[in-house]
XYZ file of C-alpha atoms in Angstrom:
554
model
C -1.481 -54.070 -74.748
C -1.414 -50.731 -72.955
C 1.955 -49.062 -72.494
C 2.435 -47.185 -69.229
C 5.769 -45.476 -69.839
C 6.345 -42.576 -72.233
C 9.786 -41.017 -72.761
C 10.996 -42.544 -69.524
C 8.198 -41.068 -67.390
C 5.429 -43.254 -66.016
C 2.195 -41.286 -65.738
C 0.118 -44.220 -64.520
C 0.975 -47.248 -62.378
C -2.047 -49.047 -63.867
C -4.495 -48.791 -66.750
C -7.395 -46.624 -65.482
C -10.670 -48.533 -65.436
C -13.020 -47.284 -68.131
C -16.262 -48.554 -66.481
C -15.407 -47.027 -63.083
C -14.408 -43.697 -64.650
C -17.582 -43.530 -66.772
C -19.821 -44.415 -63.806
C -18.368 -41.697 -61.577
C -18.257 -39.143 -64.390
C -22.002 -39.687 -64.935
C -22.718 -39.625 -61.184
C -20.899 -36.314 -60.739
C -22.469 -34.910 -63.918
C -25.980 -35.720 -62.655
C -25.399 -34.343 -59.148
C -23.680 -31.216 -60.518
C -26.638 -30.575 -62.836
C -28.993 -30.907 -59.841
C -26.856 -28.487 -57.814
C -26.841 -26.011 -60.691
C -30.645 -26.227 -60.987
C -31.146 -25.818 -57.237
C -28.718 -22.924 -56.977
C -30.545 -20.954 -59.685
C -33.978 -21.899 -58.346
C -33.206 -20.806 -54.774
C -30.737 -18.035 -55.737
C -28.241 -19.420 -53.228
C -25.314 -17.823 -55.048
C -22.673 -18.544 -52.424
C -22.972 -22.199 -53.514
C -21.554 -21.430 -56.966
C -18.128 -22.588 -55.756
C -19.644 -25.938 -54.736
C -21.230 -26.346 -58.169
C -17.911 -25.528 -59.859
C -16.302 -28.190 -57.660
C -18.736 -30.720 -59.116
C -17.802 -29.561 -62.623
C -14.129 -30.082 -61.729
C -14.931 -33.666 -60.673
C -16.731 -34.304 -63.985
C -13.744 -33.018 -65.977
C -11.359 -35.057 -63.815
C -13.173 -38.342 -64.428
C -13.554 -37.492 -68.103
C -9.752 -37.348 -68.098
C -9.635 -40.848 -66.595
C -11.967 -42.123 -69.334
C -9.670 -40.706 -72.003
C -6.593 -42.061 -70.211
C -7.825 -45.657 -70.507
C -6.509 -45.823 -74.076
C -3.940 -43.018 -73.707
C -1.773 -44.027 -70.753
C 1.374 -42.543 -72.300
C -0.036 -39.093 -73.056
C 0.219 -36.200 -70.645
C -3.117 -34.461 -71.247
C -5.529 -36.967 -69.657
C -3.116 -37.439 -66.740
C -2.990 -33.684 -66.097
C -6.784 -33.370 -66.430
C -7.593 -36.051 -63.891
C -4.844 -35.121 -61.436
C -5.532 -31.394 -61.398
C -9.335 -31.383 -61.447
C -9.985 -34.329 -59.099
C -7.407 -32.885 -56.701
C -8.879 -29.361 -56.733
C -12.622 -30.134 -56.704
C -12.875 -30.504 -52.881
C -11.226 -27.104 -52.311
C -14.200 -25.538 -54.118
C -16.606 -27.624 -52.026
C -14.824 -26.292 -48.941
C -15.318 -22.649 -49.992
C -19.127 -22.965 -49.937
C -19.020 -24.996 -46.707
C -17.048 -22.223 -45.008
C -19.511 -19.593 -46.211
C -22.477 -21.623 -44.951
C -21.320 -21.420 -41.319
C -21.271 -17.616 -41.319
C -24.789 -17.564 -42.740
C -26.049 -20.006 -40.090
C -24.649 -17.790 -37.332
C -26.207 -14.651 -38.831
C -29.524 -16.402 -39.484
C -30.015 -17.107 -35.774
C -28.461 -13.773 -34.696
C -25.693 -15.620 -32.873
C -22.787 -13.363 -33.837
C -21.862 -12.833 -30.171
C -21.492 -16.612 -29.698
C -18.835 -17.128 -32.385
C -15.163 -17.359 -31.346
C -14.226 -15.624 -34.617
C -15.888 -12.333 -35.517
C -18.551 -13.201 -38.088
C -17.464 -10.368 -40.396
C -14.080 -12.102 -40.627
C -15.225 -15.714 -40.431
C -15.917 -16.384 -44.100
C -12.960 -14.331 -45.342
C -10.540 -16.119 -42.991
C -11.488 -19.625 -44.085
C -12.025 -18.793 -47.768
C -8.615 -17.080 -47.805
C -7.067 -20.298 -46.445
C -8.970 -22.211 -49.116
C -7.657 -19.926 -51.881
C -4.084 -20.528 -50.680
C -4.726 -24.280 -50.599
C -6.213 -24.123 -54.126
C -3.264 -22.122 -55.494
C -0.650 -24.381 -53.883
C -2.287 -27.644 -55.002
C -3.116 -26.198 -58.423
C 0.562 -25.717 -59.244
C 1.611 -29.219 -58.195
C 0.568 -30.963 -61.422
C 2.499 -28.618 -63.780
C 5.620 -29.116 -61.654
C 5.203 -32.901 -61.725
C 4.889 -33.177 -65.504
C 7.757 -30.725 -66.100
C 10.237 -32.961 -64.314
C 9.900 -31.569 -60.795
C 7.870 -34.483 -59.426
C 9.413 -34.199 -55.956
C 8.467 -30.523 -55.630
C 5.038 -31.238 -57.095
C 4.347 -33.802 -54.369
C 5.600 -31.422 -51.697
C 3.194 -28.741 -52.960
C 0.283 -31.197 -52.879
C 1.090 -32.235 -49.312
C 1.512 -28.601 -48.186
C -1.798 -27.628 -49.829
C -3.596 -30.575 -48.226
C -2.105 -29.751 -44.814
C -3.372 -26.169 -45.162
C -6.789 -27.620 -45.974
C -6.652 -29.945 -42.944
C -5.678 -27.128 -40.579
C -8.422 -24.876 -41.987
C -11.020 -27.608 -41.546
C -9.861 -28.352 -37.993
C -10.216 -24.683 -36.978
C -13.526 -24.504 -38.869
C -14.842 -27.564 -37.034
C -13.710 -26.132 -33.705
C -15.474 -22.842 -34.466
C -18.703 -24.622 -35.447
C -18.696 -26.942 -32.411
C -18.064 -24.109 -29.935
C -20.831 -22.040 -31.546
C -23.222 -25.013 -31.365
C -22.375 -25.592 -27.696
C -22.852 -21.925 -26.797
C -26.149 -21.483 -28.616
C -27.550 -24.577 -26.914
C -26.636 -23.053 -23.537
C -27.758 -19.531 -24.442
C -30.253 -19.833 -27.310
C -31.304 -16.747 -29.235
C -34.927 -15.985 -30.046
C -34.324 -16.757 -33.728
C -32.882 -20.192 -32.912
C -36.385 -21.307 -31.808
C -37.925 -20.427 -35.184
C -39.057 -23.710 -36.827
C -38.522 -22.349 -40.354
C -34.793 -21.859 -39.723
C -33.197 -25.337 -40.007
C -29.911 -24.266 -38.445
C -29.383 -27.533 -36.523
C -29.804 -29.683 -39.636
C -27.531 -27.341 -41.557
C -24.848 -27.559 -38.859
C -25.073 -31.358 -38.820
C -24.787 -31.329 -42.599
C -21.611 -29.221 -42.340
C -20.141 -31.674 -39.821
C -20.869 -34.615 -42.134
C -19.467 -33.135 -45.342
C -16.451 -31.695 -43.514
C -15.665 -35.125 -42.033
C -15.810 -36.725 -45.485
C -13.497 -34.099 -46.998
C -11.119 -34.576 -44.052
C -11.036 -38.348 -44.675
C -10.275 -37.696 -48.330
C -7.536 -35.144 -47.528
C -5.854 -37.494 -45.028
C -5.930 -40.254 -47.661
C -4.344 -37.927 -50.225
C -1.575 -36.930 -47.797
C -0.806 -40.609 -47.108
C -0.972 -41.361 -50.843
C 1.568 -38.701 -51.828
C 3.774 -39.316 -48.790
C 4.180 -43.003 -49.719
C 5.301 -41.921 -53.202
C 4.956 -43.367 -56.709
C 5.766 -46.884 -55.531
C 3.408 -46.747 -52.548
C 0.317 -48.941 -52.384
C -2.326 -46.166 -52.871
C -0.774 -44.760 -56.072
C -0.273 -48.234 -57.548
C -3.808 -49.519 -56.845
C -6.788 -47.783 -58.394
C -9.448 -49.004 -55.948
C -8.034 -46.817 -53.164
C -8.822 -43.652 -55.157
C -12.459 -44.620 -55.620
C -13.014 -45.771 -52.026
C -11.276 -42.851 -50.287
C -11.834 -40.011 -52.784
C -14.537 -40.630 -55.387
C -17.141 -42.189 -53.081
C -16.699 -39.655 -50.219
C -16.903 -36.704 -52.627
C -20.036 -38.101 -54.297
C -21.600 -38.523 -50.826
C -20.576 -34.938 -49.978
C -22.446 -33.643 -53.031
C -25.532 -35.761 -52.273
C -25.652 -34.733 -48.586
C -25.154 -31.060 -49.476
C -27.988 -31.321 -52.016
C -30.434 -33.012 -49.594
C -29.829 -30.472 -46.809
C -29.249 -27.598 -49.194
C -28.407 -24.379 -47.298
C -30.923 -22.235 -49.188
C -33.026 -21.688 -46.036
C -30.073 -20.252 -44.152
C -29.270 -17.907 -47.025
C -30.376 -14.546 -45.575
C -31.377 -13.006 -48.884
C -34.648 -11.617 -47.645
C -33.732 -10.913 -44.033
C -32.861 -7.536 -42.573
C -29.747 -6.531 -40.741
C -30.129 -5.561 -37.103
C -28.980 -2.067 -38.012
C -31.689 -1.462 -40.573
C -33.170 -2.542 -43.852
C -29.996 -3.896 -45.372
C -29.890 -7.420 -46.820
C -27.562 -9.591 -44.798
C -26.395 -11.350 -47.940
C -24.535 -8.147 -48.711
C -22.941 -7.786 -45.280
C -19.464 -8.515 -46.587
C -20.007 -5.989 -49.342
C -21.187 -3.470 -46.748
C -17.879 -3.863 -44.954
C -16.139 -3.099 -48.250
C -18.211 0.056 -48.616
C -17.545 1.154 -45.030
C -13.804 0.676 -45.587
C -13.936 2.705 -48.813
C -13.648 -0.349 -51.069
C -16.401 -0.983 -53.597
C -17.119 -4.447 -54.936
C -18.258 -2.920 -58.245
C -18.018 0.679 -59.432
C -20.668 0.007 -62.066
C -23.338 -2.532 -62.956
C -21.594 -5.146 -65.147
C -23.124 -5.274 -68.608
C -25.117 -8.492 -68.999
C -24.984 -8.244 -72.810
C -21.199 -7.815 -73.008
C -20.612 -10.559 -70.429
C -22.805 -13.055 -72.288
C -21.198 -12.228 -75.641
C -17.704 -12.866 -74.305
C -18.617 -15.963 -72.297
C -20.120 -17.432 -75.501
C -17.041 -16.448 -77.532
C -14.626 -17.881 -74.960
C -16.785 -21.002 -74.677
C -16.650 -21.559 -78.444
C -12.894 -20.999 -78.778
C -12.142 -23.057 -75.657
C -14.243 -25.959 -76.960
C -12.263 -25.825 -80.195
C -8.974 -25.944 -78.275
C -10.057 -28.989 -76.237
C -11.256 -30.708 -79.416
C -7.926 -29.927 -81.095
C -5.991 -31.415 -78.164
C -7.925 -34.678 -78.263
C -7.767 -34.882 -82.056
C -4.046 -34.114 -82.470
C -2.834 -35.441 -79.063
C -0.614 -32.352 -78.684
C -0.998 -32.449 -74.916
C 1.370 -29.625 -73.968
C -1.239 -27.116 -75.178
C -3.613 -28.197 -72.390
C -2.761 -25.160 -70.170
C -3.972 -22.912 -73.006
C -7.334 -24.693 -73.145
C -7.665 -24.560 -69.350
C -6.905 -20.828 -69.546
C -9.873 -20.500 -71.895
C -12.001 -22.379 -69.361
C -10.873 -19.850 -66.738
C -12.014 -16.997 -69.002
C -15.382 -18.690 -69.521
C -15.886 -19.134 -65.754
C -14.826 -15.527 -65.144
C -17.285 -14.016 -67.613
C -20.055 -16.360 -66.449
C -19.581 -14.944 -62.945
C -19.549 -11.441 -64.420
C -22.888 -12.106 -66.104
C -24.283 -13.433 -62.805
C -23.089 -10.240 -61.074
C -25.325 -8.037 -63.240
C -28.245 -8.375 -60.813
C -26.078 -9.048 -57.762
C -23.640 -6.173 -57.460
C -23.941 -6.389 -53.679
C -22.753 -10.012 -53.643
C -19.072 -10.662 -53.121
C -18.776 -14.182 -54.554
C -19.433 -13.374 -58.270
C -16.913 -10.534 -57.959
C -14.249 -12.822 -56.464
C -14.788 -15.558 -59.063
C -14.613 -13.221 -62.059
C -11.618 -11.336 -60.651
C -9.561 -14.435 -59.822
C -10.302 -16.455 -62.974
C -9.987 -13.567 -65.458
C -6.794 -12.426 -63.718
C -5.124 -15.867 -63.776
C -6.173 -17.120 -67.232
C -3.334 -15.370 -69.148
C -0.710 -17.089 -66.955
C -1.997 -20.409 -68.318
C -1.900 -19.046 -71.879
C 1.699 -17.994 -71.222
C 2.700 -21.493 -70.068
C 1.668 -22.992 -73.420
C 3.301 -20.150 -75.380
C 6.608 -20.732 -73.583
C 6.529 -24.441 -74.441
C 5.958 -23.752 -78.145
C 9.257 -21.887 -78.631
C 11.438 -24.856 -77.672
C 9.506 -27.026 -80.114
C 9.955 -24.497 -82.927
C 13.700 -24.497 -82.286
C 13.810 -28.292 -82.307
C 11.719 -28.561 -85.485
C 14.399 -26.707 -87.499
C 17.407 -28.195 -85.672
C 18.341 -24.716 -84.464
C 19.534 -25.574 -80.954
C 22.864 -23.855 -81.569
C 21.125 -20.564 -82.370
C 19.156 -20.195 -79.156
C 20.673 -17.760 -76.594
C 19.222 -19.994 -73.843
C 19.852 -23.761 -74.009
C 16.801 -25.325 -75.619
C 16.329 -27.849 -72.812
C 16.114 -25.020 -70.278
C 13.676 -22.774 -72.170
C 10.486 -24.549 -71.124
C 11.597 -25.218 -67.538
C 12.895 -21.674 -67.000
C 9.928 -19.743 -68.380
C 7.216 -22.113 -67.121
C 8.785 -22.041 -63.639
C 8.594 -18.232 -63.709
C 5.003 -18.545 -64.898
C 4.112 -20.816 -61.968
C 5.618 -18.271 -59.563
C 3.599 -15.542 -61.310
C 0.438 -17.644 -60.963
C 1.038 -18.127 -57.227
C 1.783 -14.445 -56.611
C -1.255 -13.200 -58.527
C -3.471 -15.880 -56.981
C -2.335 -14.834 -53.507
C -2.901 -11.169 -54.309
C -6.376 -11.887 -55.650
C -7.143 -13.727 -52.422
C -6.081 -10.748 -50.325
C -8.204 -8.468 -52.498
C -11.173 -10.542 -51.338
C -10.567 -9.166 -47.846
C -11.919 -5.613 -47.601
C -9.330 -4.492 -45.063
C -6.412 -5.878 -47.097
C -7.551 -5.045 -50.620
C -4.742 -2.496 -51.060
C -2.074 -5.046 -50.086
C -3.689 -7.554 -52.449
C -3.471 -5.079 -55.327
C 0.221 -4.497 -54.569
C 0.887 -8.253 -54.677
C -1.023 -8.583 -57.958
C 1.079 -5.711 -59.337
C 4.247 -7.595 -58.374
C 2.969 -10.726 -60.133
C 2.068 -8.767 -63.265
C 5.466 -7.051 -63.255
C 7.181 -10.462 -63.067
C 5.001 -11.662 -65.938
C 6.043 -8.691 -68.080
C 9.749 -9.170 -67.294
C 9.452 -12.883 -68.126
C 7.712 -12.100 -71.421
C 10.328 -9.497 -72.370
C 13.131 -12.031 -71.796
C 11.120 -14.667 -73.672
C 10.524 -12.364 -76.642
C 14.194 -11.390 -76.612
C 15.125 -15.076 -76.790
C 12.711 -15.674 -79.673
C 13.843 -12.584 -81.614
C 17.557 -13.410 -81.262
C 16.888 -16.976 -82.416
C 14.783 -15.680 -85.336
C 17.487 -13.207 -86.393
C 20.227 -15.839 -86.294
C 18.114 -18.284 -88.286
C 17.505 -15.652 -90.964
C 21.238 -14.895 -91.166
C 22.446 -18.503 -91.099
C 19.510 -20.805 -91.914
C 19.784 -24.509 -91.211
C 18.994 -26.903 -94.022
C 15.808 -28.013 -92.256
C 14.552 -24.437 -91.941
C 14.642 -24.083 -95.736
C 11.998 -26.759 -96.268
C 8.774 -25.006 -97.206
C 6.602 -27.473 -95.291
C 8.239 -26.625 -91.937
C 6.069 -23.687 -90.760
C 8.518 -22.327 -88.179
C 8.369 -18.684 -89.327
C 4.581 -18.650 -89.327
C 4.474 -20.047 -85.806
C 7.113 -17.633 -84.549
C 5.090 -14.734 -85.933
C 2.030 -16.209 -84.232
C 3.933 -16.308 -80.927
C 4.858 -12.642 -81.348
C 1.204 -11.671 -81.833
C -0.017 -13.763 -78.887
C 2.786 -12.482 -76.646
C 2.020 -8.899 -77.666
C -1.648 -9.395 -76.745
C -0.724 -10.771 -73.311
C 1.774 -7.929 -72.787
C -0.852 -5.307 -73.687
C -3.230 -6.882 -71.203
C -0.579 -7.128 -68.449
C 0.495 -3.493 -68.911
C -3.168 -2.453 -68.778
C -3.659 -4.401 -65.541
C -0.580 -2.783 -63.971
C -1.867 0.692 -64.867
C -5.363 -0.269 -63.668
C -4.244 -1.457 -60.228
C -1.591 1.250 -60.022
C -4.267 3.961 -60.366
C -6.079 2.453 -57.390
C -9.652 1.655 -56.491
C -10.927 5.103 -57.483
C -8.954 5.278 -60.730
C -10.637 5.701 -64.100
C -9.898 2.143 -65.282
C -11.468 0.370 -62.299
C -14.398 2.796 -62.328
C -15.366 2.179 -65.966
C -16.221 -1.141 -67.569
C -15.211 -0.557 -71.180
C -11.407 -0.642 -70.575
C -11.714 -4.208 -69.237
C -13.199 -5.382 -72.530
C -10.926 -3.348 -74.821
C -7.623 -4.088 -73.064
C -8.279 -7.523 -71.530
C -11.200 -9.453 -73.008
C -10.533 -8.566 -76.664
C -6.723 -9.148 -76.552
C -7.208 -12.501 -74.790
C -9.808 -13.550 -77.342
C -7.425 -12.573 -80.163
C -4.665 -14.585 -78.454
C -6.907 -17.674 -78.319
C -7.958 -17.301 -81.958
C -4.333 -16.851 -83.097
C -3.251 -19.927 -81.143
C -6.055 -21.869 -82.842
C -5.082 -20.616 -86.320
C -1.358 -21.310 -85.837
C -1.842 -24.376 -83.688
C 1.407 -26.105 -82.639
C 0.044 -29.419 -83.927
C 1.381 -28.340 -87.349
C 4.874 -28.656 -85.891
C 4.219 -32.057 -84.363
C 5.249 -34.203 -87.407
C 8.686 -32.581 -87.282
C 9.009 -33.318 -83.556
C 8.048 -36.996 -83.387
C 9.382 -38.033 -86.819
C 12.310 -35.783 -87.722
C 13.017 -35.489 -91.430
C 15.976 -37.500 -92.715
C 18.819 -35.076 -93.232
C 20.507 -34.654 -96.624
C 24.073 -35.837 -97.063
C 25.391 -32.282 -96.998
C 25.779 -30.567 -93.677
C 23.235 -27.965 -92.591
C 25.568 -24.993 -92.517
C 29.079 -24.006 -91.713
C 29.087 -23.201 -87.990
C 28.724 -19.412 -87.953
C 30.220 -16.951 -85.562
C 27.004 -15.787 -83.961
C 26.320 -12.200 -83.116
C 24.402 -11.160 -80.048
């Protein structure tokens, strides 16, 4: 008999169907593999976001498979909610970029209601905001802020709906104008711009249907019909998104990708037109050619350590460490994009992906680190020694971390706009500064607790098999690594686009990649699962009291 309630919180209103989850996981896995093959074969790199969206769907339905026999554990619930929710925002990013390429391919820039140089950036920027807002809804929900989590989902979906409506309007007006005043290129039979436009209409309509369903689902609440009946998810989300991937694959936009075409101003590849705008505005996408060897080494290392962390989660069922594993996945995606950028320094998309994912990964590491401290305190019955009430530690620091994630995500999005890159860097600086302040307060809390425990140990803390000191020392090392990286990033962005740190590749590896890898290895060595027996089955206390209540010093 499956239980659906854990510690008073009901993750699921039903037992997720194993056959349905497996079928859709395999469907999305197959289509994603086909997209990956086609993207590399045709070198249609702007579709990398679409392929990542398919990977998100695979991970989401893998979470549903796991949840079938784990309805009371948080990890599978977070996996399926976050990844299935966010997959379509990545589909949307490639769809938005396809329209700009269609317009350029037929030389119809003068027929667009939005300047083509701003078209992709405008819609992708809206998509980044939607991604960031929806991405932070699941952590809020599982941390006891379910109401705010639902509000964030609805706001993110509304942003997506508005973006798609304006996108549709732009595409329809362009189509109407070019039919009335066709360009010479629009008559070329080898440019399938009409089929590509019709494909965009179809996939956009399906994503709109799915987004409207999701808004209704979350508006009706936990007791509403959609959230209490599984079939609605498959009919109005899974099936439409699978059709989106199939349609996009059949009418793949590789022929509208202007890789080999020339700009009207001269022999400049149009695929680099956004990068050209960066150069004209004094902003370089890359100041160097990213090292393919270094990128591959670190993507392999992060892949190995991340795989270990996911395996550890499923083996030990210590689900609160899931953000750490997802942070590792972010690092892997970031360095994969960096490797792809080696031969494509004029392409903006690999730069955006590596910048955003590598920048945001440590905020996910931090979320898991914050949650460990409260569990260390509980494992030794040291609630009285914490300068911040134990029940508030996780909520306080993780809430600050979510704010940091949003700020840095927003700043990274602005940095993707050549004319607002400076403002984006300032916003990222603010997010990094908040992260440092939060970590300093967190470390202060941990150090004060540690000092008090050493002065007046509880009886439980004296047991040799309670590894609280080892895990506290591990937290110090991990926190120090994240602080080093955050301080480096502040100096890097503070020095500006022409500063030494942004102009040379080696500082990124020494002060970001290496510290983050060390943090992941340390978290694996001193994994919080060692504390778990003392959390779920507290040791029977001796007859004597722990200690005489001390007069604590600051």
